[in-house]
Amino acid sequence: MSTPPDYAPPKIWTWNKANGGRFANINRPIAGPTHEKELPVGRHPLQLYSLGTPNGVKVTVMLEELLALGHHGAEYDAWLIRIGEGHQFGSGFVDVNPNSKIPALVDRSGPTPIRVFESGAILMHLAEKFGAYLPSGPARAECLSWLFWQMGSAPYLGGGFGHFYAYAPTKMEYPIDRFTMEVKRQLDVLDRRLGESAYLAGDDYTIADIATWPWYGALVKGWLYGAAEFLQVQEYRNVQRWADAIFARPAVQRGRMVNRVSGEPSSQLHERHDASDFDTRTQDKL
Ligand SMILES: N[C@@H](CCC(=O)N[C@@H](CS)C(=O)NCC(=O)O)C(=O)O
């Protein structure tokens, strides 16, 4: 193993603001707002404050899937929260999500606005509200088990593997090795499950798939961290089959475009306030 630079932790940790690598301007050891900023409110019942990262895409895919099923009550305004610029620390955003992370939703369909944060909670809120993509009976427990598996597992992929493999200012063998081991184990967990059934909860597509695809589907398609070869993602054949089937869904392709700020300009719809925005307001058309 290569030798890491020597580091002896001091007795008491102190915040070295310059030490955060590419996230130095947003990483902080304290919660709460940094500035006053109201959130905008559009005309639809659901107001989403988000960004097109894997956690954000879960929710925009779910909303597009609900609309595709004909649930007009799922019409939404998607507002852009640029986390690299610290928008998640504005007072209005912190009122909706005290954890200062996207995605955050305000459901304004009833007499009192309801805030929902954490992507898994948002998916459950929407699934229960519209009676869709969360099965009843025995498949419900299976669906929730995989949904919560995803919520607990993805931080090892994003915050662990992705951070040390792609973003850390220096490459260190120990954390890369540790998190690669875990991510490959997680891919194998998924591959074995998807060898038993078409989707994670069984025969039907559910919020468990909607939550998992933007992370592990994107990973096996080579869209995350430039790590496809390193992880040998082609070996996970069942995950590949499942990822392709989900990507073929028109609602998934629309959901991926919302609040997206990188890639082809024609694939970026920074804000979504109407279904027609997909045809008229992508970055190549503005
Ligand atoms: N467990 C949360 C994680 C959300 C999350 O980590 N969001 C990231 C973007 S993917 C974020 O907003 N980061 C901003 C920050 O950490 O300041 C969820 O699933 O909603």
Short mmCIF file of C-alpha atoms and ligand atoms in Angstrom, two decimals:
data_model
loop_
_atom_site.label_atom_id
_atom_site.label_comp_id
_atom_site.label_asym_id
_atom_site.label_seq_id
_atom_site.Cartn_x
_atom_site.Cartn_y
_atom_site.Cartn_z
CA MET A 1 0.00 0.00 0.00
CA SER A 2 1.30 3.49 -0.80
CA THR A 3 2.28 5.54 2.27
CA PRO A 4 -0.13 8.36 3.13
CA PRO A 5 1.25 11.72 4.27
CA ASP A 6 1.68 11.79 8.05
CA TYR A 7 -1.22 13.27 9.97
CA ALA A 8 -1.60 13.20 13.73
CA PRO A 9 -5.07 14.46 14.76
CA PRO A 10 -4.77 17.32 17.27
CA LYS A 11 -6.45 17.02 20.67
CA ILE A 12 -9.33 19.20 19.54
CA TRP A 13 -10.45 19.60 15.95
CA THR A 14 -10.57 23.14 14.57
CA TRP A 15 -12.06 24.33 11.31
CA ASN A 16 -9.42 24.98 8.63
CA LYS A 17 -11.54 26.71 6.01
CA ALA A 18 -8.96 26.21 3.26
CA ASN A 19 -8.87 22.45 3.74
CA GLY A 20 -12.14 21.47 2.08
CA GLY A 21 -10.88 20.87 -1.47
CA ARG A 22 -13.47 21.64 -4.14
CA PHE A 23 -16.21 21.86 -1.49
CA ALA A 24 -14.31 24.37 0.70
CA ASN A 25 -16.82 27.14 0.03
CA ILE A 26 -19.84 25.10 1.17
CA ASN A 27 -18.55 22.71 3.85
CA ARG A 28 -19.22 23.98 7.37
CA PRO A 29 -19.32 22.35 10.81
CA ILE A 30 -22.43 24.30 11.85
CA ALA A 31 -26.06 24.18 10.71
CA GLY A 32 -28.50 27.00 10.12
CA PRO A 33 -28.81 29.78 7.56
CA THR A 34 -25.92 31.97 6.42
CA HIS A 35 -28.12 34.65 4.85
CA GLU A 36 -31.70 35.86 4.49
CA LYS A 37 -33.38 34.68 1.28
CA GLU A 38 -37.04 33.91 0.64
CA LEU A 39 -37.85 30.99 -1.63
CA PRO A 40 -39.91 31.67 -4.75
CA VAL A 41 -43.39 30.11 -5.00
CA GLY A 42 -44.98 29.20 -8.33
CA ARG A 43 -48.54 28.38 -9.35
CA HIS A 44 -48.57 24.59 -8.91
CA PRO A 45 -49.56 22.56 -5.82
CA LEU A 46 -46.04 21.16 -5.44
CA GLN A 47 -42.97 23.36 -5.10
CA LEU A 48 -39.63 21.59 -5.50
CA TYR A 49 -36.32 23.22 -4.56
CA SER A 50 -33.57 21.05 -5.99
CA LEU A 51 -30.66 20.35 -8.33
CA GLY A 52 -30.16 17.58 -10.89
CA THR A 53 -27.89 15.40 -8.75
CA PRO A 54 -28.82 11.74 -8.15
CA ASN A 55 -30.80 12.68 -5.02
CA GLY A 56 -32.59 15.45 -6.89
CA VAL A 57 -33.34 13.25 -9.92
CA LYS A 58 -35.20 10.75 -7.74
CA VAL A 59 -37.92 13.33 -7.11
CA THR A 60 -38.19 14.80 -10.61
CA VAL A 61 -38.46 11.28 -12.07
CA MET A 62 -41.22 10.46 -9.54
CA LEU A 63 -43.14 13.63 -10.39
CA GLU A 64 -42.85 13.01 -14.13
CA GLU A 65 -43.96 9.40 -13.63
CA LEU A 66 -47.01 10.57 -11.64
CA LEU A 67 -47.90 13.09 -14.33
CA ALA A 68 -47.49 10.37 -16.98
CA LEU A 69 -50.05 8.30 -15.04
CA GLY A 70 -52.49 11.22 -15.29
CA HIS A 71 -52.19 12.61 -11.75
CA HIS A 72 -52.68 16.32 -12.48
CA GLY A 73 -52.23 17.08 -8.78
CA ALA A 74 -48.56 16.23 -9.24
CA GLU A 75 -47.98 19.37 -11.33
CA TYR A 76 -44.94 21.10 -9.94
CA ASP A 77 -42.62 24.05 -10.11
CA ALA A 78 -38.97 22.99 -9.92
CA TRP A 79 -36.72 25.79 -8.70
CA LEU A 80 -32.95 25.59 -9.03
CA ILE A 81 -30.84 25.48 -5.87
CA ARG A 82 -27.18 25.88 -6.80
CA ILE A 83 -25.46 24.11 -3.91
CA GLY A 84 -21.96 25.14 -5.10
CA GLU A 85 -23.05 28.75 -4.56
CA GLY A 86 -24.51 28.09 -1.10
CA HIS A 87 -28.22 28.53 -1.95
CA GLN A 88 -29.03 25.69 0.48
CA PHE A 89 -28.00 27.98 3.34
CA GLY A 90 -30.56 30.70 2.54
CA SER A 91 -33.10 31.24 5.34
CA GLY A 92 -36.10 30.19 3.21
CA PHE A 93 -34.44 26.94 2.18
CA VAL A 94 -33.38 26.14 5.74
CA ASP A 95 -37.00 26.66 6.85
CA VAL A 96 -37.96 23.86 4.43
CA ASN A 97 -34.94 21.64 5.10
CA PRO A 98 -33.05 22.32 8.35
CA ASN A 99 -30.38 19.94 7.01
CA SER A 100 -29.55 22.33 4.10
CA LYS A 101 -29.51 19.71 1.37
CA ILE A 102 -31.48 19.26 -1.82
CA PRO A 103 -34.08 17.98 -2.61
CA ALA A 104 -36.75 19.77 -0.57
CA LEU A 105 -40.46 19.88 -1.32
CA VAL A 106 -43.34 22.04 -0.15
CA ASP A 107 -46.76 20.48 -0.72
CA ARG A 108 -49.17 23.42 -0.99
CA SER A 109 -52.18 21.38 -2.12
CA GLY A 110 -53.93 21.57 1.28
CA PRO A 111 -54.89 24.44 3.61
CA THR A 112 -51.48 24.38 5.33
CA PRO A 113 -48.22 23.96 3.42
CA ILE A 114 -46.38 20.74 4.30
CA ARG A 115 -42.59 20.68 4.11
CA VAL A 116 -40.87 17.41 3.21
CA PHE A 117 -37.12 16.85 3.15
CA GLU A 118 -34.93 13.76 2.57
CA SER A 119 -35.47 12.24 -0.87
CA GLY A 120 -36.80 8.96 0.56
CA ALA A 121 -39.42 10.81 2.63
CA ILE A 122 -40.42 12.86 -0.42
CA LEU A 123 -40.87 9.70 -2.51
CA MET A 124 -43.01 8.12 0.22
CA HIS A 125 -45.07 11.30 0.66
CA LEU A 126 -45.83 11.42 -3.07
CA ALA A 127 -46.42 7.68 -3.39
CA GLU A 128 -48.94 7.72 -0.53
CA LYS A 129 -50.58 10.94 -1.68
CA PHE A 130 -51.26 9.60 -5.18
CA GLY A 131 -51.48 5.87 -4.41
CA ALA A 132 -48.78 5.01 -6.93
CA TYR A 133 -45.43 3.22 -7.06
CA LEU A 134 -45.74 1.92 -3.47
CA PRO A 135 -47.46 -1.46 -3.56
CA SER A 136 -49.75 -2.78 -0.87
CA GLY A 137 -49.54 -6.27 0.60
CA PRO A 138 -46.27 -8.16 0.96
CA ALA A 139 -44.53 -6.16 -1.79
CA ARG A 140 -44.88 -2.99 0.36
CA ALA A 141 -42.38 -4.29 2.93
CA GLU A 142 -40.02 -5.36 0.14
CA CYS A 143 -40.33 -1.94 -1.51
CA LEU A 144 -39.65 -0.05 1.72
CA SER A 145 -36.76 -2.36 2.57
CA TRP A 146 -35.02 -1.54 -0.72
CA LEU A 147 -35.90 2.15 -0.45
CA PHE A 148 -34.28 2.36 2.98
CA TRP A 149 -31.39 0.18 1.77
CA GLN A 150 -30.74 2.80 -0.88
CA MET A 151 -30.94 5.69 1.57
CA GLY A 152 -28.44 4.00 3.88
CA SER A 153 -26.12 2.72 1.16
CA ALA A 154 -25.73 5.64 -1.25
CA PRO A 155 -23.65 7.77 1.15
CA TYR A 156 -20.94 5.09 0.91
CA LEU A 157 -21.07 5.43 -2.86
CA GLY A 158 -21.26 9.24 -3.04
CA GLY A 159 -19.68 10.54 0.14
CA GLY A 160 -17.22 7.63 0.40
CA PHE A 161 -16.18 6.17 -2.94
CA GLY A 162 -17.06 9.11 -5.19
CA HIS A 163 -15.48 11.62 -2.85
CA PHE A 164 -12.15 9.87 -2.44
CA TYR A 165 -11.91 8.46 -6.00
CA ALA A 166 -12.96 11.58 -7.91
CA TYR A 167 -12.97 14.70 -5.71
CA ALA A 168 -10.41 14.48 -2.87
CA PRO A 169 -7.45 16.80 -3.54
CA THR A 170 -5.01 13.88 -3.13
CA LYS A 171 -5.59 10.22 -4.02
CA MET A 172 -5.21 7.97 -0.98
CA GLU A 173 -5.22 4.21 -1.32
CA TYR A 174 -6.74 3.37 2.05
CA PRO A 175 -10.12 5.17 1.69
CA ILE A 176 -10.39 4.37 -2.05
CA ASP A 177 -9.80 0.71 -1.32
CA ARG A 178 -12.22 0.65 1.61
CA PHE A 179 -15.08 2.33 -0.26
CA THR A 180 -14.46 0.47 -3.54
CA MET A 181 -14.84 -2.78 -1.63
CA GLU A 182 -18.15 -1.59 -0.20
CA VAL A 183 -19.51 -0.22 -3.49
CA LYS A 184 -18.68 -3.44 -5.34
CA ARG A 185 -20.38 -5.39 -2.56
CA GLN A 186 -23.46 -3.16 -2.88
CA LEU A 187 -23.50 -3.68 -6.67
CA ASP A 188 -23.38 -7.42 -6.06
CA VAL A 189 -26.29 -7.14 -3.58
CA LEU A 190 -28.32 -5.41 -6.29
CA ASP A 191 -27.19 -7.79 -9.01
CA ARG A 192 -28.28 -10.84 -7.03
CA ARG A 193 -31.65 -9.28 -6.20
CA LEU A 194 -32.24 -8.25 -9.81
CA GLY A 195 -31.40 -11.82 -10.85
CA GLU A 196 -34.51 -12.88 -8.90
CA SER A 197 -37.02 -10.27 -10.06
CA ALA A 198 -37.46 -7.63 -12.75
CA TYR A 199 -37.50 -4.77 -10.24
CA LEU A 200 -36.30 -4.37 -6.68
CA ALA A 201 -39.65 -4.99 -4.97
CA GLY A 202 -40.76 -7.70 -7.41
CA ASP A 203 -42.51 -7.61 -10.78
CA ASP A 204 -43.44 -3.94 -10.59
CA TYR A 205 -41.49 -0.70 -10.85
CA THR A 206 -41.71 1.18 -7.52
CA ILE A 207 -40.19 4.05 -5.54
CA ALA A 208 -37.39 1.65 -4.58
CA ASP A 209 -36.27 1.62 -8.23
CA ILE A 210 -36.88 5.36 -8.60
CA ALA A 211 -34.57 5.99 -5.62
CA THR A 212 -31.88 3.51 -6.62
CA TRP A 213 -31.58 4.08 -10.36
CA PRO A 214 -30.11 7.63 -10.29
CA TRP A 215 -27.21 6.29 -8.17
CA TYR A 216 -26.50 2.67 -9.08
CA GLY A 217 -28.09 2.76 -12.56
CA ALA A 218 -25.99 5.82 -13.41
CA LEU A 219 -22.91 4.16 -11.93
CA VAL A 220 -23.19 1.03 -14.12
CA LYS A 221 -23.86 3.19 -17.19
CA GLY A 222 -20.56 4.99 -16.56
CA TRP A 223 -22.13 8.38 -15.77
CA LEU A 224 -20.73 8.77 -12.24
CA TYR A 225 -17.16 9.58 -11.20
CA GLY A 226 -15.57 8.24 -14.44
CA ALA A 227 -15.31 4.94 -12.57
CA ALA A 228 -16.86 2.41 -14.98
CA GLU A 229 -13.62 0.65 -15.85
CA PHE A 230 -12.19 0.86 -12.33
CA LEU A 231 -15.30 -0.84 -10.92
CA GLN A 232 -15.74 -3.18 -13.92
CA VAL A 233 -19.42 -2.24 -14.00
CA GLN A 234 -20.20 -4.40 -17.06
CA GLU A 235 -19.93 -7.46 -14.81
CA TYR A 236 -23.20 -6.57 -13.05
CA ARG A 237 -25.41 -7.88 -15.86
CA ASN A 238 -28.72 -7.83 -13.98
CA VAL A 239 -28.12 -4.27 -12.82
CA GLN A 240 -27.29 -3.30 -16.41
CA ARG A 241 -30.53 -4.87 -17.71
CA TRP A 242 -32.56 -3.10 -15.01
CA ALA A 243 -30.78 0.25 -15.61
CA ASP A 244 -31.49 0.07 -19.35
CA ALA A 245 -35.17 -0.78 -18.78
CA ILE A 246 -35.62 2.20 -16.48
CA PHE A 247 -33.71 4.58 -18.74
CA ALA A 248 -36.09 3.64 -21.60
CA ARG A 249 -39.01 5.23 -19.69
CA PRO A 250 -39.92 8.67 -21.14
CA ALA A 251 -40.69 10.05 -17.65
CA VAL A 252 -37.20 9.07 -16.50
CA GLN A 253 -35.66 10.87 -19.45
CA ARG A 254 -37.69 13.99 -18.66
CA GLY A 255 -36.97 13.78 -14.93
CA ARG A 256 -33.22 13.64 -15.61
CA MET A 257 -33.39 16.96 -17.45
CA VAL A 258 -35.01 18.98 -14.66
CA ASN A 259 -32.67 21.21 -12.59
CA ARG A 260 -29.74 19.77 -14.54
CA VAL A 261 -26.82 22.19 -14.94
CA SER A 262 -24.24 20.10 -16.81
CA GLY A 263 -24.05 18.05 -20.01
CA GLU A 264 -25.57 18.85 -23.40
CA PRO A 265 -27.44 22.19 -23.34
CA SER A 266 -30.44 20.39 -24.89
CA SER A 267 -30.55 18.09 -21.83
CA GLN A 268 -30.59 20.93 -19.28
CA LEU A 269 -33.92 22.33 -18.11
CA HIS A 270 -32.78 24.58 -15.28
CA GLU A 271 -36.28 25.28 -13.99
CA ARG A 272 -39.53 23.52 -14.81
CA HIS A 273 -42.83 25.34 -14.43
CA ASP A 274 -44.87 23.73 -17.20
CA ALA A 275 -44.85 20.49 -19.20
CA SER A 276 -44.13 22.50 -22.34
CA ASP A 277 -40.83 23.70 -20.85
CA PHE A 278 -39.16 20.47 -22.04
CA ASP A 279 -39.77 21.61 -25.62
CA THR A 280 -39.16 25.31 -25.25
CA ARG A 281 -36.91 26.14 -22.30
CA THR A 282 -33.88 23.84 -22.43
CA GLN A 283 -30.55 25.67 -22.39
CA ASP A 284 -30.00 25.29 -26.15
CA LYS A 285 -33.24 27.21 -26.77
CA LEU A 286 -32.80 30.14 -24.38
N1 LIG B 1 -30.05 12.02 2.49
C1 LIG B 1 -30.30 13.19 1.72
C2 LIG B 1 -29.02 13.60 1.01
C3 LIG B 1 -29.19 14.85 0.22
C4 LIG B 1 -27.85 15.36 -0.27
O1 LIG B 1 -26.76 14.88 0.12
N2 LIG B 1 -27.90 16.41 -1.12
C5 LIG B 1 -26.69 17.01 -1.61
C6 LIG B 1 -26.70 17.01 -3.14
S1 LIG B 1 -26.88 15.38 -3.78
C7 LIG B 1 -26.62 18.45 -1.16
O2 LIG B 1 -27.61 19.15 -1.16
N3 LIG B 1 -25.43 18.92 -0.75
C8 LIG B 1 -25.23 20.26 -0.34
C9 LIG B 1 -24.40 20.38 0.90
O3 LIG B 1 -23.97 19.33 1.42
O4 LIG B 1 -24.17 21.50 1.35
C10 LIG B 1 -31.42 12.91 0.70
O5 LIG B 1 -31.46 11.79 0.20
O6 LIG B 1 -32.25 13.81 0.44
#
